[in-house]
Every structure is written in structure tokens, then in C-alpha cells.
Amino acid sequence: SAVCSFGFSYDEVIPCMTQRDPNTDSFPLYELRPDGTAYAHLLELREDKIKNFLSTANFAGVVDHIPIRYEDLVWDDDYTDDALYLTLPFPGIAGLLEKIRDQTKLVPDITAGWILDEDLVFRAEQLGVGITKLDPYFVQWMEDNIDWDVEELVGYSL
């Protein structure tokens, strides 16, 4: 089978081959459905990515599966407003470790130091800060095209 940019095969991305150097140039590659057809829009690709990610729970050797939303890794000093929506006991890497501990009964070594994240190494940056007004046409398009049943599988809801 033909090898395209970044090692994809011809039925996985378009364009398959390009004159640009994939190691130095920035250019779009559009991932295709498993049957080789194009997705109608990015949200359809997201749906398949979510379903594929969740299917890894059934892979051989996987004992447990903990899907985490990026927002739950963001450590906000005043997270109480969003506490009802967290999928972790509390935000940040410490919340993730707590969830892992609860599900595996393995206890992290607090004396390791990095768990407390005093150097902010594991603090995820907030995305979209300052976005207060979205284009109403974009909001409507999202509402018309997003599959909330799939989004709920990873902790998002209306």
C-alpha cells in the first residue's frame, strides 16, 4: 500500500502525497473514514475519535479505563464554580492521581514531591480564556451538528 505523508496510507488521508516536506512544512491533512470517504465536518471525526478512544477499554491487557477531560486537569485556584461538572474528585494532576488510587487501590508516594506539583509542571493551561461572545451562527451550527450522546460518553452535556 502507498505511504503518504506522516506514514498514512492512501485511503486514510487526503492529499496523500504533497510536494511539501512533512518534517518542515505546515499543511493540512484530512483524515478519512475507515471506508475511505470524507467526513462531512470535524465533529463527525471527533465522534469517531471518541468512540475509538473509549474502545481501548476492551483491549487485551487493559484493566481499567479513566477518560479525563482536559478542563478537569486545569488547576484554577477558584474552581468551586465548576466543581459540579468535574469528572475528577478535584482538578489537576492530584485529582487524576486520586481517581487512579480510588480505582486501583494503589497509593502514590507523596514524598516523591512531584505529586504536589509545586513547580507547576503538571498544571494544564486554560484554553479559550477571554472568549465571552461566540458568533451566534457558529453556536447554532454546533447545536445542529454535535452528537450529545457521544459527548456524554466523555463527560460533556448540555
PDB file of C-alpha atoms in Angstrom:
ATOM      1  CA  SER A   1       0.000   0.000   0.000  1.00  0.00           C
ATOM      2  CA  ALA A   2       1.166   3.513  -0.764  1.00  0.00           C
ATOM      3  CA  VAL A   3       2.706   5.504   2.039  1.00  0.00           C
ATOM      4  CA  CYS A   4       1.546   9.093   2.330  1.00  0.00           C
ATOM      5  CA  SER A   5       2.724  11.959   4.473  1.00  0.00           C
ATOM      6  CA  PHE A   6       3.417  11.029   8.096  1.00  0.00           C
ATOM      7  CA  GLY A   7       3.141   7.306   7.272  1.00  0.00           C
ATOM      8  CA  PHE A   8      -0.579   7.284   6.497  1.00  0.00           C
ATOM      9  CA  SER A   9      -1.824   5.043   3.699  1.00  0.00           C
ATOM     10  CA  TYR A  10      -3.605   6.462   0.652  1.00  0.00           C
ATOM     11  CA  ASP A  11      -7.074   5.586   1.973  1.00  0.00           C
ATOM     12  CA  GLU A  12      -6.546   7.329   5.342  1.00  0.00           C
ATOM     13  CA  VAL A  13      -5.790  10.970   4.425  1.00  0.00           C
ATOM     14  CA  ILE A  14      -6.103  13.493   1.635  1.00  0.00           C
ATOM     15  CA  PRO A  15      -3.989  14.680  -0.003  1.00  0.00           C
ATOM     16  CA  CYS A  16      -1.889  11.539   0.109  1.00  0.00           C
ATOM     17  CA  MET A  17       1.267  12.947  -1.410  1.00  0.00           C
ATOM     18  CA  THR A  18       2.349  16.531  -1.464  1.00  0.00           C
ATOM     19  CA  GLN A  19       5.380  18.398  -2.728  1.00  0.00           C
ATOM     20  CA  ARG A  20       5.867  19.834   0.741  1.00  0.00           C
ATOM     21  CA  ASP A  21       8.247  18.374   3.292  1.00  0.00           C
ATOM     22  CA  PRO A  22       6.120  16.985   6.161  1.00  0.00           C
ATOM     23  CA  ASN A  23       9.038  17.470   8.531  1.00  0.00           C
ATOM     24  CA  THR A  24       9.373  21.195   7.922  1.00  0.00           C
ATOM     25  CA  ASP A  25       6.194  22.492   6.267  1.00  0.00           C
ATOM     26  CA  SER A  26       2.812  23.020   7.823  1.00  0.00           C
ATOM     27  CA  PHE A  27      -0.067  21.837   5.684  1.00  0.00           C
ATOM     28  CA  PRO A  28      -3.493  20.304   6.285  1.00  0.00           C
ATOM     29  CA  LEU A  29      -4.118  16.582   6.067  1.00  0.00           C
ATOM     30  CA  TYR A  30      -7.715  15.495   6.160  1.00  0.00           C
ATOM     31  CA  GLU A  31      -8.318  12.163   7.844  1.00  0.00           C
ATOM     32  CA  LEU A  32     -10.830   9.896   6.119  1.00  0.00           C
ATOM     33  CA  ARG A  33     -13.385   7.448   7.497  1.00  0.00           C
ATOM     34  CA  PRO A  34     -12.298   3.808   7.699  1.00  0.00           C
ATOM     35  CA  ASP A  35     -14.183   3.185   4.422  1.00  0.00           C
ATOM     36  CA  GLY A  36     -12.117   5.899   2.672  1.00  0.00           C
ATOM     37  CA  THR A  37     -14.871   8.514   2.432  1.00  0.00           C
ATOM     38  CA  ALA A  38     -14.537  12.047   3.767  1.00  0.00           C
ATOM     39  CA  TYR A  39     -16.155  13.252   6.971  1.00  0.00           C
ATOM     40  CA  ALA A  40     -18.829  15.893   6.427  1.00  0.00           C
ATOM     41  CA  HIS A  41     -17.289  18.029   9.173  1.00  0.00           C
ATOM     42  CA  LEU A  42     -14.833  17.923  12.040  1.00  0.00           C
ATOM     43  CA  LEU A  43     -17.462  16.947  14.622  1.00  0.00           C
ATOM     44  CA  GLU A  44     -18.059  13.655  12.815  1.00  0.00           C
ATOM     45  CA  LEU A  45     -14.331  12.925  13.029  1.00  0.00           C
ATOM     46  CA  ARG A  46     -14.460  13.810  16.739  1.00  0.00           C
ATOM     47  CA  GLU A  47     -17.320  11.349  17.268  1.00  0.00           C
ATOM     48  CA  ASP A  48     -15.302   8.529  15.725  1.00  0.00           C
ATOM     49  CA  LYS A  49     -12.200   9.535  17.692  1.00  0.00           C
ATOM     50  CA  ILE A  50     -14.146   9.468  20.976  1.00  0.00           C
ATOM     51  CA  LYS A  51     -15.686   6.070  20.205  1.00  0.00           C
ATOM     52  CA  ASN A  52     -12.308   4.680  19.161  1.00  0.00           C
ATOM     53  CA  PHE A  53     -10.650   6.034  22.309  1.00  0.00           C
ATOM     54  CA  LEU A  54     -13.318   4.511  24.536  1.00  0.00           C
ATOM     55  CA  SER A  55     -12.979   1.159  22.753  1.00  0.00           C
ATOM     56  CA  THR A  56      -9.429   0.880  24.120  1.00  0.00           C
ATOM     57  CA  ALA A  57     -11.036  -0.175  27.415  1.00  0.00           C
ATOM     58  CA  ASN A  58     -11.662  -3.543  25.740  1.00  0.00           C
ATOM     59  CA  PHE A  59      -8.078  -4.040  24.508  1.00  0.00           C
ATOM     60  CA  ALA A  60      -6.167  -7.044  25.810  1.00  0.00           C
ATOM     61  CA  GLY A  61      -4.211  -6.143  28.921  1.00  0.00           C
ATOM     62  CA  VAL A  62      -6.288  -3.071  29.793  1.00  0.00           C
ATOM     63  CA  VAL A  63      -7.582  -3.425  33.322  1.00  0.00           C
ATOM     64  CA  ASP A  64      -9.384  -0.121  33.733  1.00  0.00           C
ATOM     65  CA  HIS A  65     -10.158   2.963  31.728  1.00  0.00           C
ATOM     66  CA  ILE A  66     -10.351   6.535  33.041  1.00  0.00           C
ATOM     67  CA  PRO A  67     -11.398   9.098  30.433  1.00  0.00           C
ATOM     68  CA  ILE A  68     -10.327  12.579  31.548  1.00  0.00           C
ATOM     69  CA  ARG A  69     -11.470  15.888  30.138  1.00  0.00           C
ATOM     70  CA  TYR A  70      -8.777  18.492  29.558  1.00  0.00           C
ATOM     71  CA  GLU A  71     -10.788  21.009  31.576  1.00  0.00           C
ATOM     72  CA  ASP A  72     -10.503  18.774  34.627  1.00  0.00           C
ATOM     73  CA  LEU A  73      -6.717  18.956  34.514  1.00  0.00           C
ATOM     74  CA  VAL A  74      -6.770  22.753  34.562  1.00  0.00           C
ATOM     75  CA  TRP A  75      -5.983  23.892  38.064  1.00  0.00           C
ATOM     76  CA  ASP A  76      -7.922  27.014  38.813  1.00  0.00           C
ATOM     77  CA  ASP A  77      -7.466  28.481  42.283  1.00  0.00           C
ATOM     78  CA  ASP A  78     -11.196  29.184  42.340  1.00  0.00           C
ATOM     79  CA  TYR A  79     -12.633  26.012  40.822  1.00  0.00           C
ATOM     80  CA  THR A  80     -15.661  25.836  43.119  1.00  0.00           C
ATOM     81  CA  ASP A  81     -17.931  27.315  40.433  1.00  0.00           C
ATOM     82  CA  ASP A  82     -17.158  24.340  38.161  1.00  0.00           C
ATOM     83  CA  ALA A  83     -16.911  21.687  40.874  1.00  0.00           C
ATOM     84  CA  LEU A  84     -20.302  20.210  39.962  1.00  0.00           C
ATOM     85  CA  TYR A  85     -19.054  19.448  36.452  1.00  0.00           C
ATOM     86  CA  LEU A  86     -15.710  17.852  37.335  1.00  0.00           C
ATOM     87  CA  THR A  87     -15.149  14.221  36.383  1.00  0.00           C
ATOM     88  CA  LEU A  88     -12.325  14.098  38.947  1.00  0.00           C
ATOM     89  CA  PRO A  89     -12.569  14.462  42.737  1.00  0.00           C
ATOM     90  CA  PHE A  90     -10.787  17.812  42.317  1.00  0.00           C
ATOM     91  CA  PRO A  91      -8.914  19.460  39.424  1.00  0.00           C
ATOM     92  CA  GLY A  92      -5.343  18.904  38.331  1.00  0.00           C
ATOM     93  CA  ILE A  93      -2.911  16.010  38.337  1.00  0.00           C
ATOM     94  CA  ALA A  94      -3.644  15.405  42.017  1.00  0.00           C
ATOM     95  CA  GLY A  95      -7.300  14.811  41.155  1.00  0.00           C
ATOM     96  CA  LEU A  96      -6.275  12.346  38.452  1.00  0.00           C
ATOM     97  CA  LEU A  97      -3.976  10.512  40.868  1.00  0.00           C
ATOM     98  CA  GLU A  98      -6.810  10.388  43.404  1.00  0.00           C
ATOM     99  CA  LYS A  99      -9.101   8.820  40.778  1.00  0.00           C
ATOM    100  CA  ILE A 100      -6.413   6.282  39.853  1.00  0.00           C
ATOM    101  CA  ARG A 101      -5.889   5.496  43.539  1.00  0.00           C
ATOM    102  CA  ASP A 102      -9.622   5.009  44.061  1.00  0.00           C
ATOM    103  CA  GLN A 103      -9.918   2.625  41.118  1.00  0.00           C
ATOM    104  CA  THR A 104      -6.672   0.687  41.555  1.00  0.00           C
ATOM    105  CA  LYS A 105      -6.107   0.885  45.327  1.00  0.00           C
ATOM    106  CA  LEU A 106      -2.517   1.922  44.529  1.00  0.00           C
ATOM    107  CA  VAL A 107      -1.313   4.762  46.715  1.00  0.00           C
ATOM    108  CA  PRO A 108       1.093   7.313  45.210  1.00  0.00           C
ATOM    109  CA  ASP A 109       4.252   8.181  47.120  1.00  0.00           C
ATOM    110  CA  ILE A 110       3.537  11.710  48.321  1.00  0.00           C
ATOM    111  CA  THR A 111       7.172  12.123  49.359  1.00  0.00           C
ATOM    112  CA  ALA A 112       8.149  11.990  45.673  1.00  0.00           C
ATOM    113  CA  GLY A 113       7.408  15.729  45.579  1.00  0.00           C
ATOM    114  CA  TRP A 114       6.175  15.946  42.005  1.00  0.00           C
ATOM    115  CA  ILE A 115       2.684  14.906  43.070  1.00  0.00           C
ATOM    116  CA  LEU A 116       2.198  18.213  44.847  1.00  0.00           C
ATOM    117  CA  ASP A 117       3.219  19.977  41.621  1.00  0.00           C
ATOM    118  CA  GLU A 118       4.970  22.806  43.433  1.00  0.00           C
ATOM    119  CA  ASP A 119       6.772  23.793  40.210  1.00  0.00           C
ATOM    120  CA  LEU A 120       3.505  23.824  38.212  1.00  0.00           C
ATOM    121  CA  VAL A 121       4.905  21.218  35.810  1.00  0.00           C
ATOM    122  CA  PHE A 122       1.600  19.373  35.534  1.00  0.00           C
ATOM    123  CA  ARG A 123      -0.661  22.414  35.524  1.00  0.00           C
ATOM    124  CA  ALA A 124      -2.615  22.474  32.261  1.00  0.00           C
ATOM    125  CA  GLU A 125      -3.134  25.876  30.692  1.00  0.00           C
ATOM    126  CA  GLN A 126      -6.656  27.148  30.329  1.00  0.00           C
ATOM    127  CA  LEU A 127      -7.851  27.240  26.745  1.00  0.00           C
ATOM    128  CA  GLY A 128     -10.248  29.810  25.390  1.00  0.00           C
ATOM    129  CA  VAL A 129      -9.755  32.257  28.243  1.00  0.00           C
ATOM    130  CA  GLY A 130     -11.350  35.553  27.356  1.00  0.00           C
ATOM    131  CA  ILE A 131     -13.848  34.103  24.911  1.00  0.00           C
ATOM    132  CA  THR A 132     -17.088  35.589  26.117  1.00  0.00           C
ATOM    133  CA  LYS A 133     -19.080  36.116  22.952  1.00  0.00           C
ATOM    134  CA  LEU A 134     -19.337  33.440  20.306  1.00  0.00           C
ATOM    135  CA  ASP A 135     -20.757  34.026  16.859  1.00  0.00           C
ATOM    136  CA  PRO A 136     -24.448  33.025  17.048  1.00  0.00           C
ATOM    137  CA  TYR A 137     -24.214  31.263  13.672  1.00  0.00           C
ATOM    138  CA  PHE A 138     -21.331  29.161  14.983  1.00  0.00           C
ATOM    139  CA  VAL A 139     -23.284  28.307  18.141  1.00  0.00           C
ATOM    140  CA  GLN A 140     -26.289  27.270  16.051  1.00  0.00           C
ATOM    141  CA  TRP A 141     -24.092  25.168  13.739  1.00  0.00           C
ATOM    142  CA  MET A 142     -22.577  23.413  16.759  1.00  0.00           C
ATOM    143  CA  GLU A 143     -26.003  22.742  18.241  1.00  0.00           C
ATOM    144  CA  ASP A 144     -27.217  21.338  14.918  1.00  0.00           C
ATOM    145  CA  ASN A 145     -24.204  19.087  14.344  1.00  0.00           C
ATOM    146  CA  ILE A 146     -22.866  17.858  17.675  1.00  0.00           C
ATOM    147  CA  ASP A 147     -23.899  14.390  18.851  1.00  0.00           C
ATOM    148  CA  TRP A 148     -24.571  14.872  22.553  1.00  0.00           C
ATOM    149  CA  ASP A 149     -24.965  11.128  23.114  1.00  0.00           C
ATOM    150  CA  VAL A 150     -21.315  10.670  22.121  1.00  0.00           C
ATOM    151  CA  GLU A 151     -20.182  13.758  24.054  1.00  0.00           C
ATOM    152  CA  GLU A 152     -21.842  12.423  27.201  1.00  0.00           C
ATOM    153  CA  LEU A 153     -19.673   9.313  26.949  1.00  0.00           C
ATOM    154  CA  VAL A 154     -16.703  11.528  27.863  1.00  0.00           C
ATOM    155  CA  GLY A 155     -18.422  13.742  30.409  1.00  0.00           C
ATOM    156  CA  TYR A 156     -19.890  16.589  28.375  1.00  0.00           C
ATOM    157  CA  SER A 157     -23.554  17.529  28.427  1.00  0.00           C
ATOM    158  CA  LEU A 158     -25.847  20.407  27.601  1.00  0.00           C
TER     159      LEU A 158
END
